[in-house]
Coordinates of C-alpha atoms in Angstrom, one line a residue:
M63 CA 54.2 82.0 155.3
K64 CA 51.4 83.5 153.4
I65 CA 48.4 85.1 155.1
A66 CA 45.0 85.7 153.6
L67 CA 42.3 87.7 155.4
L68 CA 38.8 87.3 154.0
L69 CA 36.6 90.4 154.5
P70 CA 32.8 90.0 154.3
G71 CA 30.5 92.7 153.0
Y72 CA 28.0 94.9 154.9
L73 CA 26.5 92.9 157.8
D74 CA 27.5 89.7 156.1
S75 CA 28.5 86.6 158.0
P76 CA 32.1 85.2 157.7
D77 CA 30.4 81.8 157.4
Y78 CA 28.6 82.5 154.1
L79 CA 29.4 80.1 151.3
H80 CA 31.8 82.3 149.3
M81 CA 34.0 82.9 152.4
R82 CA 34.2 79.2 153.1
I83 CA 34.9 78.3 149.5
F84 CA 37.6 81.0 149.3
E85 CA 39.2 79.9 152.6
R86 CA 39.3 76.2 151.5
R87 CA 40.9 76.9 148.2
L88 CA 43.4 79.4 149.6
Q89 CA 44.5 76.8 152.1
E90 CA 45.1 74.4 149.3
L91 CA 47.3 77.1 147.7
G92 CA 49.4 77.3 150.8
Y93 CA 47.8 80.3 152.6
V94 CA 46.9 80.6 156.2
A95 CA 43.4 81.8 155.5
E96 CA 41.2 83.5 158.1
R97 CA 37.6 84.6 157.7
L98 CA 37.1 87.8 159.7
D99 CA 33.9 88.6 161.6
P100 CA 34.2 92.4 161.2
C101 CA 34.1 94.1 164.6
N102 CA 32.9 90.7 166.0
L103 CA 29.4 91.5 164.8
W104 CA 28.1 88.0 164.4
T105 CA 30.0 86.7 167.4
S106 CA 28.8 89.3 169.9
D107 CA 25.6 90.6 168.3
D108 CA 26.8 94.0 169.4
V109 CA 26.4 96.7 166.7
S110 CA 27.9 99.6 168.7
D111 CA 31.5 98.9 167.4
Y112 CA 30.4 98.2 163.8
S113 CA 32.1 100.8 161.6
V114 CA 34.6 101.1 158.8
T115 CA 37.2 102.6 161.2
N116 CA 36.9 99.6 163.5
Y117 CA 36.8 97.2 160.5
I118 CA 40.3 98.6 159.5
K119 CA 41.5 98.3 163.1
H120 CA 40.3 94.7 163.2
I121 CA 42.3 93.9 160.1
K122 CA 45.4 95.6 161.6
N123 CA 45.0 93.6 164.8
R124 CA 45.0 90.3 162.9
I125 CA 48.1 91.4 160.9
D126 CA 49.8 92.3 164.2
F127 CA 48.9 88.8 165.5
Y128 CA 50.9 87.2 162.7
R129 CA 53.7 89.7 162.7
S130 CA 56.1 87.6 164.8
Q131 CA 55.8 84.8 162.1
K132 CA 57.2 87.2 159.5
P133 CA 54.8 86.4 156.7
E134 CA 56.1 87.1 153.2
E135 CA 52.6 87.8 151.9
I136 CA 49.5 89.3 153.4
L137 CA 46.5 89.2 151.1
L138 CA 43.2 90.9 151.7
I139 CA 40.1 89.6 149.8
G140 CA 37.0 91.6 150.4
H141 CA 33.5 91.5 148.9
S142 CA 31.3 94.7 148.6
L143 CA 31.9 96.7 151.8
G144 CA 34.7 94.3 152.5
G145 CA 36.2 95.1 149.1
F146 CA 35.9 98.8 149.9
T147 CA 37.6 98.3 153.2
A148 CA 40.3 96.1 151.7
I149 CA 41.2 99.0 149.5
L150 CA 41.4 101.4 152.4
A151 CA 43.3 99.0 154.6
G152 CA 45.6 98.0 151.8
N153 CA 46.5 101.6 151.3
L154 CA 46.9 102.4 155.0
L155 CA 48.7 99.3 156.2
P156 CA 52.2 98.8 154.6
E157 CA 52.2 95.1 155.6
V158 CA 49.5 94.3 153.1
T159 CA 51.1 93.0 149.9
K160 CA 48.1 92.2 147.6
I161 CA 44.5 93.3 147.5
V162 CA 41.4 91.7 145.9
A163 CA 38.2 93.8 145.8
L164 CA 35.1 92.0 144.7
C165 CA 32.2 94.1 143.6
P166 CA 33.6 97.1 145.5
P167 CA 31.6 100.4 145.7
S168 CA 33.6 103.6 145.1
S169 CA 31.9 105.3 148.0
I170 CA 29.5 104.6 150.8
E171 CA 26.9 107.0 149.4
G172 CA 24.7 104.4 147.8
L173 CA 24.3 102.5 151.0
G174 CA 24.1 105.7 153.1
K175 CA 21.0 107.0 151.3
K176 CA 19.0 104.1 152.8
W177 CA 19.0 105.8 156.2
E178 CA 17.1 108.7 154.7
G179 CA 17.8 111.0 157.7
R180 CA 16.8 108.3 160.3
S181 CA 19.0 107.8 163.3
S182 CA 19.1 104.0 162.7
R183 CA 18.1 101.4 160.1
I184 CA 17.2 97.8 160.6
S185 CA 18.6 95.3 158.1
K186 CA 18.4 91.5 158.1
R187 CA 20.7 88.8 156.9
D188 CA 20.0 85.2 156.2
L189 CA 21.7 82.7 158.5
P190 CA 24.6 80.8 157.0
G191 CA 23.3 77.7 155.3
D192 CA 19.7 78.6 156.0
D193 CA 18.1 81.2 153.8
T194 CA 14.7 80.8 155.4
N195 CA 15.8 82.3 158.8
F196 CA 17.2 85.7 159.4
R197 CA 19.1 87.8 161.9
E198 CA 18.3 91.5 162.3
F199 CA 20.7 94.3 163.0
E200 CA 19.8 97.9 163.9
I201 CA 22.7 100.0 162.6
P202 CA 22.9 103.6 163.8
L203 CA 23.5 106.5 161.4
T204 CA 26.9 106.9 163.0
F205 CA 28.0 104.0 160.8
V206 CA 27.4 106.1 157.7
E207 CA 28.9 109.2 159.2
D208 CA 32.1 107.2 160.0
A209 CA 32.2 105.6 156.6
R210 CA 31.9 109.0 154.8
K211 CA 35.3 109.9 156.2
Y212 CA 36.9 107.5 153.8
S213 CA 37.5 107.6 150.0
A214 CA 38.3 104.4 148.2
V215 CA 38.9 106.5 145.1
E216 CA 41.7 108.5 146.8
A217 CA 43.1 105.2 148.3
V218 CA 43.4 103.5 144.9
R219 CA 45.3 106.4 143.5
N220 CA 48.0 105.8 146.1
I221 CA 48.2 102.0 145.9
K222 CA 51.1 100.6 144.0
K223 CA 50.6 97.0 145.2
P224 CA 49.0 94.3 143.1
L225 CA 45.3 95.1 143.1
M226 CA 42.5 93.1 141.6
I227 CA 39.1 94.6 141.0
F228 CA 36.3 92.2 140.2
I229 CA 33.2 93.5 138.5
G230 CA 30.0 91.4 138.2
M231 CA 28.3 92.7 135.1
E232 CA 24.8 91.7 136.5
D233 CA 25.4 93.5 139.8
T234 CA 22.5 95.7 140.8
S235 CA 23.6 96.4 144.4
V236 CA 26.9 97.9 143.3
P237 CA 26.4 98.7 139.6
P238 CA 29.4 98.1 137.4
K239 CA 29.9 101.8 136.9
E240 CA 30.6 102.1 140.6
S241 CA 33.5 99.8 140.5
E242 CA 34.6 101.2 137.2
V243 CA 35.3 104.5 139.0
L244 CA 37.9 102.7 141.1
M245 CA 39.4 101.0 138.1
I246 CA 39.8 104.3 136.3
N247 CA 41.6 105.9 139.3
A248 CA 43.7 102.9 140.2
F249 CA 47.4 102.4 139.2
N250 CA 47.6 99.5 136.8
P251 CA 44.8 97.3 138.3
Y252 CA 44.1 93.7 137.4
V253 CA 40.4 94.0 136.3
V254 CA 38.0 91.1 135.8
R255 CA 34.6 91.8 134.3
M256 CA 32.4 88.8 134.6
Q257 CA 29.2 88.3 132.6
K258 CA 26.2 86.7 134.3
I259 CA 27.5 87.3 137.8
G260 CA 25.6 89.5 140.2
H261 CA 26.3 90.9 143.7
D262 CA 25.1 87.9 145.6
F263 CA 27.1 85.2 143.8
R264 CA 27.6 83.8 147.3
R265 CA 24.3 81.9 147.0
S266 CA 25.7 79.7 144.2
E267 CA 28.5 77.3 144.7
K268 CA 29.2 77.3 141.0
E269 CA 29.5 81.1 140.9
C270 CA 31.7 81.1 144.0
N271 CA 34.1 78.7 142.4
T272 CA 34.0 80.8 139.2
V273 CA 35.1 83.9 141.1
M274 CA 37.7 81.9 143.0
V275 CA 39.2 80.8 139.7
E276 CA 39.7 84.4 138.7
I277 CA 41.2 85.2 142.1
E278 CA 43.7 82.3 141.6
K279 CA 44.7 83.6 138.2
F280 CA 45.5 87.0 139.8
L281 CA 47.5 85.4 142.6
T282 CA 49.6 83.2 140.3
K283 CA 50.2 85.5 137.4

């Protein structure tokens, strides 16, 4: 039995196009694939539990759920903050066997600066399948304070498991140099640099499939 946990980025829905395309293809490859709603954010509309610490706990809880079935492979695939968290969880949880980090930041500082000393920050995300309507989330500064406790750079230095780092060369949200820091510090990573792909490739079915092809190459090499 092979398990794949799909980890969305900051405030992203597990029902976005890239998550659904990845899930479908992974199922075709023989995985039991599950799209996580980190900290049940979209399910509950409750932001109080939304943190990197609880995101990692959520991943651990899902791994524990499958433990009795003795999976021979547990794969984490995360995008952006999900990629950041995949690296952290992949380092902390020995059950994880492979890690795919798509457009991962090396730290939370780029995102954290957007609070600018405020106690909370309102962000909005388009609804899955409907980019004309949005859902708002008011995220407290405690999210940043919690995330700053973690270092993806330190984590990759300790990871000896197969690790893929995907870098979109047109990414303006997580510039390539951010992910390059992880690549430089990682132990023998599988690195993909993709021209003409940006951070929000999830909005294009063609680009989602292009990224999935690269993931599949990593999984079958």
